[in-house]
Coordinates of C-alpha atoms and ligand atoms in Angstrom, one line a residue:
M44 CA -4.8 60.6 11.5
N45 CA -1.3 59.7 10.2
P46 CA -0.8 59.7 6.4
E47 CA 2.8 58.4 7.0
A48 CA 1.4 55.2 8.4
L49 CA -0.8 54.8 5.4
K50 CA 2.0 55.3 3.0
K51 CA 3.9 52.6 4.8
N52 CA 0.9 50.4 4.5
I53 CA 0.8 50.9 0.7
A54 CA 4.5 50.3 0.4
E55 CA 4.2 47.1 2.3
M56 CA 1.4 46.0 -0.1
L57 CA 3.4 46.7 -3.1
T58 CA 6.4 44.8 -1.9
N59 CA 4.2 41.8 -1.0
P60 CA 2.6 40.8 -4.4
D61 CA 1.5 37.5 -2.9
I62 CA -1.5 39.0 -1.1
L63 CA -1.4 42.2 -3.0
S64 CA -4.8 43.2 -4.0
V65 CA -5.1 45.9 -6.7
A66 CA -8.4 46.8 -5.1
G67 CA -6.8 47.0 -1.7
I68 CA -4.2 49.5 -2.9
F69 CA -6.8 51.5 -4.8
I70 CA -8.9 51.9 -1.8
V71 CA -6.0 52.8 0.5
L72 CA -5.1 55.4 -1.9
L73 CA -8.6 56.7 -1.8
V74 CA -8.4 56.7 1.9
L75 CA -5.2 58.7 1.8
L76 CA -7.0 61.1 -0.5
Y77 CA -9.8 61.3 2.1
I78 CA -7.4 62.2 4.8
A79 CA -5.7 64.8 2.8
L80 CA -9.0 66.4 2.0
K81 CA -10.1 66.3 5.6
R82 CA -7.0 68.2 6.5
L83 CA -7.6 70.6 3.9
Q84 CA -11.2 70.8 5.1
V85 CA -10.0 71.7 8.7
K86 CA -7.9 74.5 7.2
L87 CA -10.5 75.9 4.8
S88 CA -13.6 75.0 7.1
A89 CA -15.2 73.3 4.1
P90 CA -18.6 71.7 4.7
A91 CA -18.1 68.8 7.1
D92 CA -19.0 65.8 4.9
A93 CA -17.8 67.0 1.5
S94 CA -14.6 64.9 1.4
R95 CA -16.3 61.7 2.6
E96 CA -19.0 62.2 0.0
L97 CA -16.4 62.3 -2.7
L98 CA -14.7 59.2 -1.4
E99 CA -18.0 57.4 -1.2
K100 CA -18.7 58.4 -4.8
V101 CA -15.4 56.9 -6.0
L102 CA -15.9 53.7 -3.9
E103 CA -19.4 53.5 -5.5
S104 CA -17.7 53.1 -8.9
S105 CA -15.2 50.5 -7.7
E106 CA -15.5 47.0 -9.3
E107 CA -15.2 45.4 -5.9
S108 CA -17.8 45.1 -3.1
V109 CA -16.7 47.4 -0.3
L110 CA -17.9 47.7 3.2
V111 CA -16.5 50.0 5.9
L112 CA -16.8 49.3 9.5
S113 CA -16.3 51.4 12.6
S114 CA -14.0 50.2 15.5
S115 CA -17.0 48.6 17.1
C116 CA -17.8 46.9 13.8
Q117 CA -20.8 49.0 12.9
V118 CA -21.4 49.4 9.3
V119 CA -20.6 53.1 8.3
Y120 CA -20.6 52.7 4.6
L121 CA -21.3 50.0 1.9
N122 CA -21.3 50.4 -1.9
T123 CA -24.1 49.2 -4.1
L124 CA -22.2 46.1 -5.2
M125 CA -21.8 45.1 -1.6
S126 CA -25.5 45.5 -0.8
K127 CA -26.2 43.4 -3.8
L128 CA -23.8 40.7 -2.9
L129 CA -25.4 40.6 0.6
G130 CA -28.8 40.6 -0.8
L131 CA -29.9 44.0 0.8
K132 CA -32.4 46.2 -0.6
S133 CA -30.5 49.4 -0.1
N134 CA -27.1 50.8 0.8
D135 CA -28.4 51.7 4.2
P136 CA -25.3 51.6 6.5
S137 CA -27.5 51.4 9.6
Q138 CA -28.3 47.8 9.0
Q139 CA -27.0 45.3 11.5
I140 CA -25.3 43.1 8.9
C141 CA -22.1 42.5 10.5
Q142 CA -23.6 39.7 12.6
S143 CA -25.4 38.0 9.8
I144 CA -22.3 37.7 7.7
K145 CA -20.4 34.4 8.4
I146 CA -17.0 33.6 7.0
K147 CA -15.5 30.2 6.8
L148 CA -12.1 30.1 8.4
K149 CA -10.5 26.6 8.1
K150 CA -13.5 24.5 9.3
R151 CA -15.3 27.1 11.4
W152 CA -17.8 29.7 10.5
L153 CA -17.1 33.1 12.2
G154 CA -19.1 36.3 12.2
L155 CA -17.3 39.1 10.4
D156 CA -16.9 41.0 13.7
E157 CA -15.5 37.7 15.4
L158 CA -13.1 37.2 12.5
I159 CA -11.8 40.8 12.9
E160 CA -11.5 40.4 16.6
S161 CA -9.6 37.0 16.4
E162 CA -7.5 37.6 13.4
M163 CA -6.7 41.3 13.5
V164 CA -7.4 42.9 16.8
R165 CA -5.7 40.3 18.9
S166 CA -2.7 40.0 16.7
G167 CA -2.5 43.6 15.8
M168 CA -2.6 42.8 12.0
K169 CA -2.9 45.7 9.7
R170 CA -4.3 43.8 6.8
Y171 CA -5.9 40.4 6.6
D172 CA -6.4 38.4 3.3
L173 CA -8.3 35.2 2.5
Q174 CA -7.8 34.1 -0.9
R175 CA -10.5 31.7 -1.4
T176 CA -13.1 31.1 1.2
Q177 CA -16.9 31.0 1.8
L178 CA -19.3 33.6 2.9
S179 CA -22.7 32.9 4.1
I180 CA -25.5 35.4 4.7
D181 CA -28.1 34.6 7.3
E182 CA -27.0 31.0 7.0
K183 CA -28.9 30.8 3.8
S184 CA -26.9 31.4 0.7
I185 CA -23.1 30.4 0.6
L186 CA -20.9 32.3 -1.9
P187 CA -17.2 31.5 -2.7
V188 CA -15.3 34.8 -2.2
T189 CA -11.9 36.3 -1.8
M190 CA -11.7 38.8 1.1
H191 CA -9.3 41.6 2.1
I192 CA -9.6 43.6 5.3
I193 CA -7.6 46.7 5.8
H194 CA -7.1 48.3 9.1
N195 CA -5.5 51.5 9.9
S196 CA -5.3 52.5 13.6
Q197 CA -4.4 56.0 12.6
M198 CA -7.8 56.6 11.2
D199 CA -10.7 58.0 13.1
D200 CA -12.9 55.4 14.8
E201 CA -15.5 55.4 12.1
W202 CA -13.6 54.5 9.1
R203 CA -11.6 51.7 10.9
Y204 CA -12.0 48.5 8.7
I205 CA -12.4 48.5 5.0
V206 CA -13.7 45.1 3.9
I207 CA -13.3 44.2 0.2
L208 CA -15.0 41.2 -1.2
K209 CA -14.9 39.6 -4.6
D210 CA -17.6 37.1 -5.5
L211 CA -16.1 34.0 -7.2
S212 CA -19.4 32.3 -8.1
Y213 CA -18.9 33.0 -11.7
E214 CA -15.3 31.8 -11.8
E215 CA -16.3 28.7 -9.7
E216 CA -19.1 27.8 -12.1
F217 CA -16.6 28.2 -15.0
R218 CA -14.2 26.0 -13.1
V219 CA -16.8 23.4 -12.5
L220 CA -17.8 23.4 -16.2
A221 CA -14.2 23.1 -17.3
H222 CA -14.0 19.9 -15.2
R223 CA -17.2 18.3 -16.3
H224 CA -18.0 16.5 -19.6
N225 CA -20.6 18.4 -21.4
V226 CA -22.7 15.4 -22.4
T227 CA -22.9 13.4 -19.2
K228 CA -21.7 16.1 -16.7
L229 CA -19.4 13.6 -15.1
P230 CA -15.9 14.7 -14.1
N231 CA -13.8 14.9 -17.3
Q232 CA -10.1 14.4 -18.1
N233 CA -9.1 17.7 -16.5
Q234 CA -10.6 16.6 -13.2
A235 CA -9.1 13.1 -13.6
L236 CA -5.7 14.6 -14.0
E237 CA -6.0 16.7 -10.9
D238 CA -7.4 13.9 -8.8
L239 CA -4.8 11.4 -10.0
N240 CA -2.0 13.8 -9.2
L241 CA -3.3 14.2 -5.7
L242 CA -3.8 10.6 -5.3
F243 CA -0.2 9.7 -6.5
A244 CA 1.2 12.2 -4.1
K245 CA -0.2 10.2 -1.3
T246 CA 0.5 6.7 -2.4
H247 CA 2.8 6.1 0.5
L248 CA -0.2 6.4 2.8
I249 CA -2.2 3.9 0.9
N250 CA -1.8 0.3 1.7
G251 CA -3.7 -1.3 -1.1
K252 CA -3.3 -1.0 -4.9
I253 CA -4.4 1.5 -7.3
V254 CA -6.3 0.2 -10.4
L255 CA -7.0 2.3 -13.4
I256 CA -9.6 0.9 -15.9
A257 CA -9.9 2.6 -19.3
V258 CA -13.2 1.6 -21.0
E259 CA -14.1 2.4 -24.6
I260 CA -17.1 1.3 -26.5
D261 CA -16.1 -0.5 -29.6
N262 CA -16.9 0.7 -33.1
F263 CA -18.5 3.9 -31.7
L264 CA -17.9 5.9 -34.9
K265 CA -19.7 3.3 -36.9
L266 CA -22.6 3.2 -34.5
R267 CA -22.8 7.0 -34.7
S268 CA -22.9 7.0 -38.5
L269 CA -25.5 4.3 -38.5
F270 CA -27.9 5.6 -35.8
G271 CA -27.0 9.3 -35.7
Y272 CA -25.7 11.7 -32.9
K273 CA -28.8 11.6 -30.8
Q274 CA -29.1 7.8 -30.4
S275 CA -25.3 7.4 -30.0
T276 CA -25.4 10.1 -27.2
K277 CA -28.2 8.2 -25.5
I278 CA -25.9 5.1 -25.4
I279 CA -23.1 7.1 -23.9
I280 CA -25.5 8.6 -21.3
K281 CA -26.9 5.1 -20.4
L282 CA -23.3 3.7 -20.0
A283 CA -22.4 6.7 -17.8
N284 CA -25.4 6.1 -15.5
Y285 CA -24.7 2.3 -15.5
L286 CA -21.0 3.0 -14.3
V287 CA -22.1 5.4 -11.7
S288 CA -24.6 3.0 -10.4
R289 CA -22.0 0.4 -10.0
S290 CA -19.3 2.8 -8.6
E291 CA -20.4 2.4 -5.0
Q292 CA -20.3 -1.3 -4.7
Y293 CA -17.0 -1.6 -6.5
T294 CA -15.7 1.6 -5.0
F295 CA -14.4 3.4 -8.0
S296 CA -14.7 7.0 -9.3
V297 CA -15.9 7.5 -12.9
Y298 CA -14.5 10.0 -15.3
H299 CA -15.8 10.6 -18.8
M300 CA -12.6 11.3 -20.6
Y301 CA -13.4 11.6 -24.3
S302 CA -16.5 11.0 -26.4
N303 CA -16.9 7.2 -25.9
D304 CA -14.3 6.6 -23.4
F305 CA -14.5 6.3 -19.6
L306 CA -11.8 6.0 -16.9
L307 CA -12.5 4.2 -13.7
V308 CA -10.2 4.8 -10.8
M309 CA -10.1 2.3 -7.9
T310 CA -8.0 3.4 -4.9
D311 CA -6.8 1.3 -2.1
V312 CA -7.8 -2.1 -3.7
A313 CA -6.9 -5.1 -1.6
D314 CA -7.4 -7.5 -4.4
P315 CA -7.2 -6.4 -8.0
Q316 CA -9.4 -9.3 -9.0
T317 CA -12.3 -7.0 -8.0
A318 CA -11.4 -4.9 -11.0
F319 CA -11.5 -8.0 -13.3
D320 CA -14.8 -9.1 -11.8
F321 CA -16.3 -5.7 -12.6
V322 CA -15.0 -5.7 -16.1
E323 CA -16.5 -9.1 -16.7
E324 CA -19.9 -7.8 -15.3
L325 CA -19.6 -4.8 -17.6
Q326 CA -19.0 -7.0 -20.7
A327 CA -22.0 -9.1 -19.9
E328 CA -24.2 -6.1 -19.2
L329 CA -23.3 -4.5 -22.5
K330 CA -24.6 -7.5 -24.4
K331 CA -28.2 -6.7 -23.2
F332 CA -27.6 -3.1 -22.8
Y333 CA -29.4 -1.1 -25.4
K334 CA -32.5 -1.5 -27.5
M335 CA -33.5 0.6 -30.5
Q336 CA -37.0 0.1 -31.8
D337 CA -37.1 -3.1 -30.1
V338 CA -33.9 -4.3 -31.7
R339 CA -31.4 -5.3 -29.2
M340 CA -27.9 -4.0 -29.8
Y341 CA -24.9 -6.0 -28.9
L342 CA -22.3 -3.6 -27.7
T343 CA -18.9 -4.5 -26.6
A344 CA -16.2 -2.5 -25.0
S345 CA -12.4 -2.7 -25.0
V346 CA -10.7 -2.4 -21.6
G347 CA -7.2 -1.5 -20.6
L348 CA -6.0 -1.7 -17.0
S349 CA -2.9 -0.6 -15.2
I350 CA -2.3 -1.5 -11.6
Y351 CA 0.0 0.3 -9.1
P352 CA 2.5 -0.9 -8.2
D353 CA 2.3 -4.0 -10.4
S354 CA 2.3 -2.3 -13.7
G355 CA 5.0 0.1 -12.6
N356 CA 5.3 3.7 -11.3
T357 CA 2.4 6.0 -10.8
R358 CA 4.2 8.5 -13.1
N359 CA 3.2 6.4 -16.1
L360 CA 0.1 4.8 -14.7
L361 CA -2.6 6.6 -16.7
D362 CA -0.6 6.4 -19.9
N363 CA -0.1 2.7 -19.3
A364 CA -3.9 2.1 -18.8
Y365 CA -4.4 3.7 -22.3
K366 CA -1.5 1.8 -23.8
A367 CA -3.3 -1.3 -22.5
L368 CA -6.6 0.0 -24.0
S369 CA -4.9 0.4 -27.3
E370 CA -3.4 -3.1 -27.1
A371 CA -6.9 -4.6 -26.2
K372 CA -8.3 -2.8 -29.3
S373 CA -5.7 -4.1 -31.5
Q374 CA -6.7 -7.6 -30.5
G375 CA -10.4 -7.2 -31.6
H376 CA -13.7 -6.2 -29.9
G377 CA -14.5 -6.9 -26.3
Q378 CA -11.0 -7.6 -25.3
V379 CA -9.4 -6.8 -21.9
H380 CA -5.7 -6.1 -21.5
L381 CA -3.6 -5.5 -18.3
F382 CA -0.4 -3.5 -18.7
M383 CA 2.6 -5.4 -17.7
P384 CA 5.8 -3.7 -16.5
E385 CA 7.8 -5.5 -19.3
E386 CA 5.8 -3.5 -21.8
A387 CA 7.1 -0.2 -20.3
R388 CA 9.0 1.4 -23.2
F389 CA 10.5 4.0 -20.9
V390 CA 13.6 2.7 -19.4
F391 CA 15.8 5.1 -17.5
D392 CA 18.6 5.9 -19.7
E393 CA 21.7 5.3 -17.7
L394 CA 23.7 8.0 -19.4
T395 CA 21.0 10.6 -18.8
L396 CA 20.6 9.6 -15.3
Y397 CA 24.4 9.8 -14.7
N398 CA 24.5 13.1 -16.2
E399 CA 21.7 14.4 -14.1
M400 CA 22.9 13.0 -10.8
H401 CA 25.4 15.6 -9.9
L402 CA 22.9 18.4 -10.5
A403 CA 20.3 16.5 -8.6
L404 CA 22.5 16.5 -5.4
E405 CA 23.1 20.2 -5.7
N406 CA 19.4 20.8 -6.2
N407 CA 18.4 18.8 -3.3
E408 CA 16.4 16.3 -5.4
F409 CA 17.3 13.3 -3.2
E410 CA 15.2 12.7 -0.2
L411 CA 15.3 10.2 2.5
Y412 CA 12.3 8.1 3.3
Y413 CA 12.0 6.2 6.5
Q414 CA 10.5 2.8 7.0
P415 CA 9.7 1.7 10.6
L416 CA 10.9 -1.6 12.0
V417 CA 8.7 -2.9 14.9
D418 CA 9.5 -5.2 17.7
A419 CA 8.0 -8.6 16.9
K420 CA 6.5 -9.0 20.4
S421 CA 5.2 -5.6 21.3
R422 CA 4.8 -4.4 17.7
E423 CA 6.2 -0.9 18.8
V424 CA 8.3 1.0 16.4
I425 CA 11.9 0.4 17.5
S426 CA 14.0 1.5 14.6
A427 CA 13.9 2.8 11.0
E428 CA 15.6 2.2 7.7
A429 CA 16.6 5.2 5.7
L430 CA 15.8 4.7 2.1
I431 CA 16.8 7.2 -0.6
R432 CA 14.4 8.5 -3.2
W433 CA 15.2 10.7 -6.2
I434 CA 12.4 13.2 -6.8
H435 CA 13.1 14.0 -10.4
P436 CA 11.6 17.2 -11.7
V437 CA 10.4 15.4 -15.0
H438 CA 10.2 11.8 -14.2
G439 CA 8.8 12.1 -10.7
M440 CA 10.0 9.6 -8.0
I441 CA 12.8 7.4 -9.2
P442 CA 13.3 4.3 -7.2
P443 CA 16.8 3.6 -5.9
D444 CA 17.2 0.4 -7.8
A445 CA 17.2 2.6 -11.0
F446 CA 20.1 4.8 -9.9
I447 CA 22.1 3.1 -7.0
P448 CA 23.7 0.6 -9.4
I449 CA 24.9 3.5 -11.7
M450 CA 26.2 5.5 -8.7
E451 CA 28.1 2.4 -7.6
K452 CA 29.5 2.0 -11.1
T453 CA 30.7 5.5 -11.3
G454 CA 31.9 6.0 -7.7
F455 CA 29.3 8.8 -7.3
I456 CA 27.8 6.7 -4.5
I457 CA 30.6 7.9 -2.2
E458 CA 29.4 11.5 -2.5
V459 CA 25.7 10.5 -2.1
G460 CA 26.7 8.2 0.8
N461 CA 28.3 11.2 2.6
Y462 CA 25.1 13.2 2.0
I463 CA 22.9 10.4 3.3
L464 CA 25.1 10.0 6.5
N465 CA 24.9 13.8 7.1
E466 CA 21.2 13.8 6.5
V467 CA 20.5 11.0 9.0
L468 CA 22.7 12.6 11.6
K469 CA 20.9 15.9 11.1
Q470 CA 17.6 14.1 11.4
Q471 CA 18.6 12.3 14.5
K472 CA 19.5 15.7 16.0
R473 CA 16.3 17.3 15.0
W474 CA 14.3 14.4 16.6
E475 CA 16.3 14.9 19.8
L476 CA 15.8 18.6 19.8
F477 CA 12.1 18.3 19.3
K478 CA 11.8 15.5 21.8
F479 CA 10.6 12.8 19.5
K480 CA 11.3 9.2 20.6
Q481 CA 14.9 8.5 19.7
I482 CA 15.4 5.3 17.8
P483 CA 18.3 4.0 15.8
V484 CA 18.3 4.5 12.1
S485 CA 19.9 2.1 9.7
I486 CA 21.8 3.4 6.6
N487 CA 22.4 1.3 3.6
V488 CA 26.1 1.4 2.6
S489 CA 27.5 0.1 -0.5
M490 CA 30.8 -1.9 -0.4
I491 CA 32.3 0.8 -2.8
E492 CA 32.0 3.2 0.0
I493 CA 33.5 0.9 2.6
E494 CA 36.5 0.3 0.3
C495 CA 37.1 3.8 -0.7
G496 CA 39.6 4.3 2.0
N497 CA 38.3 7.1 4.3
F498 CA 34.8 5.7 5.1
L499 CA 35.9 5.0 8.6
D500 CA 37.5 8.3 9.2
Q501 CA 34.4 10.1 7.8
V502 CA 32.0 8.2 10.1
E503 CA 34.1 8.9 13.1
K504 CA 34.5 12.6 12.3
K505 CA 30.8 13.1 11.6
L506 CA 29.8 11.2 14.8
Q507 CA 32.0 13.5 16.8
E508 CA 31.0 16.7 15.0
S509 CA 27.2 16.0 15.3
R510 CA 27.4 14.4 18.8
V511 CA 24.9 11.8 17.8
D512 CA 25.0 8.7 20.0
P513 CA 26.7 6.0 17.8
D514 CA 24.0 3.7 19.3
L515 CA 21.5 5.5 17.2
I516 CA 23.3 4.5 13.9
I517 CA 23.3 1.1 12.2
F518 CA 25.0 0.4 8.9
E519 CA 23.5 -2.2 6.6
V520 CA 25.7 -4.0 4.0
T521 CA 24.4 -6.6 1.6
E522 CA 25.5 -10.1 2.6
S523 CA 26.6 -11.3 -0.9
K524 CA 28.6 -8.2 -1.5
A525 CA 30.3 -8.0 2.0
M526 CA 31.3 -11.6 1.9
E527 CA 33.0 -11.6 -1.6
R528 CA 35.6 -9.1 -0.4
E529 CA 39.2 -9.4 0.9
K530 CA 40.0 -9.8 4.4
G531 CA 41.0 -6.1 4.5
T532 CA 37.3 -5.1 4.5
L533 CA 36.6 -7.3 7.4
K534 CA 39.0 -5.1 9.4
V535 CA 37.0 -2.0 8.5
F536 CA 33.9 -3.5 9.8
H537 CA 35.6 -4.4 13.1
E538 CA 37.0 -0.8 13.4
L539 CA 33.5 0.6 12.6
H540 CA 32.1 -1.7 15.4
K541 CA 34.6 -0.2 17.7
L542 CA 33.1 3.3 17.1
G543 CA 29.9 2.0 18.8
V544 CA 27.7 1.9 15.7
R545 CA 25.9 -1.4 14.9
I546 CA 26.2 -3.5 11.6
A547 CA 23.4 -5.3 9.9
L548 CA 23.9 -7.9 7.2
D549 CA 21.2 -7.1 4.7
D550 CA 19.5 -9.5 2.1
F551 CA 20.7 -12.4 4.1
G552 CA 20.4 -15.7 2.3
T553 CA 21.1 -14.4 -1.2
G554 CA 24.9 -15.1 -1.0
Y555 CA 26.7 -18.2 -0.2
T556 CA 28.5 -17.4 3.0
S557 CA 30.2 -20.0 4.9
F558 CA 29.4 -20.4 8.5
S559 CA 33.0 -19.9 9.4
Y560 CA 33.0 -16.5 7.7
I561 CA 29.9 -15.3 9.3
K562 CA 31.3 -16.2 12.7
K563 CA 34.2 -13.8 11.9
F564 CA 31.9 -11.0 10.7
P565 CA 31.1 -8.4 13.4
A566 CA 27.3 -8.1 12.6
D567 CA 24.8 -7.4 15.2
I568 CA 21.7 -7.9 13.1
L569 CA 20.8 -10.3 10.3
K570 CA 18.2 -9.2 7.9
I571 CA 16.6 -12.1 6.1
D572 CA 16.0 -11.4 2.5
R573 CA 12.4 -10.6 1.4
S574 CA 12.5 -13.5 -1.2
F575 CA 12.3 -16.2 1.7
I576 CA 9.2 -14.3 3.2
E577 CA 7.2 -13.6 0.0
H578 CA 5.6 -17.1 -0.2
I579 CA 6.4 -18.3 3.3
L580 CA 2.9 -19.2 4.2
F581 CA 2.6 -21.8 1.5
K582 CA 6.2 -22.9 1.2
P583 CA 7.2 -25.4 4.0
E584 CA 10.7 -25.3 2.5
D585 CA 11.0 -21.6 3.0
Q586 CA 9.6 -22.0 6.5
R587 CA 12.5 -24.4 7.4
I588 CA 15.2 -22.1 5.9
V589 CA 13.9 -19.1 7.8
L590 CA 13.7 -21.1 11.1
G591 CA 17.2 -22.3 10.5
M592 CA 18.6 -18.8 9.8
I593 CA 16.9 -17.4 12.9
E594 CA 18.5 -20.1 15.0
L595 CA 21.9 -19.6 13.3
A596 CA 21.7 -15.9 14.1
H597 CA 20.7 -16.3 17.7
N598 CA 23.5 -18.8 18.2
L599 CA 25.9 -16.2 17.0
E600 CA 24.2 -13.7 19.3
M601 CA 22.8 -11.7 16.5
Q602 CA 19.4 -10.3 16.3
V603 CA 17.0 -11.0 13.4
T604 CA 14.9 -8.8 11.2
V605 CA 12.6 -10.0 8.5
E606 CA 11.8 -7.7 5.7
G607 CA 8.8 -7.8 3.4
V608 CA 6.1 -8.5 6.0
E609 CA 3.1 -7.8 4.0
N610 CA 0.4 -9.2 6.2
Q611 CA -0.7 -10.1 9.7
Q612 CA -0.3 -13.9 9.2
V613 CA 3.4 -13.5 8.2
A614 CA 4.0 -11.2 11.1
D615 CA 2.5 -13.6 13.6
L616 CA 4.3 -16.6 12.0
M617 CA 7.7 -14.7 12.2
A618 CA 7.0 -13.8 15.9
S619 CA 6.3 -17.3 16.7
Y620 CA 9.6 -18.3 15.1
G621 CA 11.3 -16.0 17.6
C622 CA 12.3 -13.3 15.1
D623 CA 13.2 -10.1 16.8
Y624 CA 12.2 -7.3 14.5
L625 CA 9.7 -7.0 11.6
Q626 CA 9.7 -4.6 8.6
G627 CA 7.3 -4.4 5.7
Y628 CA 4.3 -2.8 4.0
H629 CA 2.0 -4.5 6.7
F630 CA 3.3 -2.0 9.2
S631 CA 4.2 0.9 6.9
K632 CA 5.8 1.8 3.6
P633 CA 8.8 4.0 3.6
L634 CA 7.6 7.5 4.5
P635 CA 8.9 11.1 4.1
S636 CA 10.4 12.2 7.4
F637 CA 7.5 14.4 8.3
E638 CA 5.1 11.6 7.9
F639 CA 7.3 9.1 9.5
Q640 CA 7.9 11.2 12.7
K641 CA 4.2 11.0 13.5
L642 CA 4.9 7.5 14.4
L643 CA 7.4 8.7 17.1
R644 CA 5.0 10.8 19.0
Ligands
C2E83 P1 16.9 -3.0 0.8 O1 18.0 -2.4 1.7 O2 16.7 -4.4 0.8 O3 15.6 -2.2 1.2 C1 14.5 -2.8 1.4 C2 13.6 -2.5 0.2 O4 12.4 -3.2 0.3 C3 13.1 -1.1 0.0 O5 12.9 -0.7 -1.3 C4 11.7 -1.1 0.7 O6 10.9 -0.1 0.2 C5 11.3 -2.5 0.3 N1 10.2 -3.0 1.1 C6 10.1 -2.8 2.4 N2 9.1 -3.5 2.9 C7 8.5 -4.1 1.9 C8 7.4 -5.0 1.7 O7 6.7 -5.3 2.7 N3 7.1 -5.6 0.4 C9 8.0 -5.2 -0.6 N4 7.6 -5.7 -1.8 N5 9.0 -4.4 -0.5 C10 9.2 -3.8 0.8 P2 13.7 0.5 -1.9 O8 13.5 1.6 -1.0 O9 13.2 0.6 -3.3 O10 15.2 0.2 -2.0 C11 15.7 -0.8 -2.8 C12 17.2 -0.9 -2.5 O11 17.9 0.2 -2.8 C13 17.4 -1.3 -1.0 O12 17.2 -2.5 -0.7 C14 18.8 -0.8 -1.0 O13 19.7 -1.9 -1.4 C15 19.0 0.2 -1.9 N6 19.1 1.6 -1.3 C16 18.0 2.3 -0.8 N7 18.4 3.3 -0.2 C17 19.8 3.4 -0.2 C18 20.8 4.3 0.3 O14 20.5 5.2 0.9 N8 22.1 3.9 0.1 C19 22.4 2.7 -0.7 N9 23.7 2.4 -0.9 N10 21.4 1.8 -1.1 C20 20.1 2.1 -1.0
CA84 CA1 18.6 -2.4 3.5
CA85 CA1 17.1 -5.9 2.2

C-alpha cells in the first residue's frame, strides 16, 4: 500500500475539474483513511476487520451508489444504494453481479468487467469517467447514469476498483418534461430551439431546403372564452394529433410552441411547394375539423413560412417564420405568408462590421470553406475553391458578399488576403503530410490586392517558404474588375504566371471584355458566371452564349469551368458542350476543411 500514490491521485483529480467527481474524491479520501487505519492496526494489532468496517459504514452513508471490486472483478463490497440501483435484495457481496451489469460505451454494450479490462487495465488508467451513459441490468432495465471507476494499483488485491454510479433517471425525466408541452406532450419550444441549432450547424451537408411553418389557430382567445378551457384544449389536442398524423407523409417534425401555436420543421425539402400543399390541406381540414354538440365549428389558422436559403440566413429563420405569421395575422384570418428576404430588417451595418473585422481576424473568426470542382467527364474531384466565411460570435455565419466589399473599400482585404493565402498554403501542406489526394486550390483575389504593389513579392516569398508546388495554387480574379484596369496590372498577371501558379477569370460574361484584350490576358481557366447557368435548360439564348464562350476559351487554349451547377441535367448538358470542370451545389456546397477532406480520401 502506498499512500503517496493515493495522494497523487487526489491531487490529479483536484487539478482536473472536468472529470472531477466530488464523490470520487470523497471516496479516495476514505480509502486513504482506511490505509492509515490498517497501518495503525498492524502496529497496535487491532481486530483485523475494524478499519474496513468503519470505511464501509461511511460508504454506507454516501449519497452515491458504490461498488468495490477485487482485482479479478469479484464484488467485495456494495452499499445499500448500489444494491437498490441494481435491484438486489441485499448488500451481499458474494453475488455474481459483475457479469449482469452492462454499460454502453459508444454503440457497444460491455460487461463491467470487460469495460475495466478494455478501458483501464490495458491502458493502465488510474481513473475512468463516463459522464452520461446507460447501464443495463440483466438486459432488462436500462438506466441513464454517470460512472466513475477509481483504481489504485497500490491497494491490496481485494479493494482494487471502486465503482461510483449516479442514477440520472430523475434528471432525465425532468429534462424530458422541460422539453415537452404539458398539454399535448409534443416537443416544445425548448426542444425546437435545440433541434434547430443542431440542424443549422449542418446545413452544408443538406442539399435540399429547410422550411419552417408556424401555424396558429385564429381567434383562439375568443374560442376559449366562449367554450371554456376544456373544449378549447380538446381542439388543440385534436389539431396536434392531426399534425402528427400527417407528419410522416409530408416529412416534418411537429413542435407545440405556445398555447395555440405549432411549428412544423421540414428538412431537406426538394420542392417547397410541398409545404404549401400541406398548408392548403390543413386549411381545408380545419373547416370541417371540430364539432361541438353537433354544431360544426369553422376554424381557420394563420400560417407563416420561412425557407432556407430563399428567405435568408438560418440565423433568423425561426424569427422570420414568426414575422411571416404576424404578417399573415395582420391580413385577416386563414392567411398564409412567406417571409421574403427584402423584409429582413436586419441589414449588416457596414460600420459595425468594419469595426469588428480587425478583432475578428485576431480572434480567428474567419474560416475557409472548400467547394469541390469535378472533372466534367469522370466527375472526380479535381480541384477546390477556397471561400471565406466569417463565423461571427453573435450573428453566426456572415456570407462573404456582406463583408468583402467593405474590406475592399477600406483596404483591409489586403490583410485578409494574406491570411487566406497563408491558410491555403498551410492546408495544402497538411494534406500533403497526411497523404490526402493533392489537388489545386483556387483563391479569390480582389484587384485591390493585385494593385497594392507587393502582391507578387508576397506570393513568391510564401511559395518559397511553404514549399508548396505552385501548380497547386490558382488565383481567381473577376473578369469585369480585371479588365477595367490599366496595362500595369496586366504585367502583374504575367509575372504571377511565371511563378508557376495558374490564373482563372471568374464570373466570365459579366464584363464587356474585348476579344483582343482576352487574348493578351494570361488566364488558364475561364469560369462562366452562374447567371448563364441558372436557367440554361429553358433558355436557348443562354445555351448559345455558353457554347460560344466554351468555344472561345478552347480556341485560346483555356479550360472552362461552369459554376452554379445545381442538378444532373445541367451537369450533363455542360459535359456535352465540352466544358472541362463543373462546380455547384449538385456536387457539393462549400464545406469546412474537415468535411471537405473526406472527399479526398
Ligand atoms: P464567387 O467567386 O463567384 O464564388 C462562387 C459563389 O457561388 C460562392 O458563394 C459559392 O458558395 C456559390 N455557389 C457555388 N455553387 C453554387 C450553386 O450551385 N448554386 C448557387 N446558387 N451558388 C453556388 P460565396 O461563398 O457566398 O462567395 C460569394 C463571393 O464572395 C465569391 O463569389 C467571391 O467573389 C467572394 N469571395 C468568397 N471568398 C473570398 C475570398 O477568400 N477572397 C475574396 N477576395 N473574395 C471572396
Ligand atoms: Ca471565385
Ligand atoms: Ca464566380
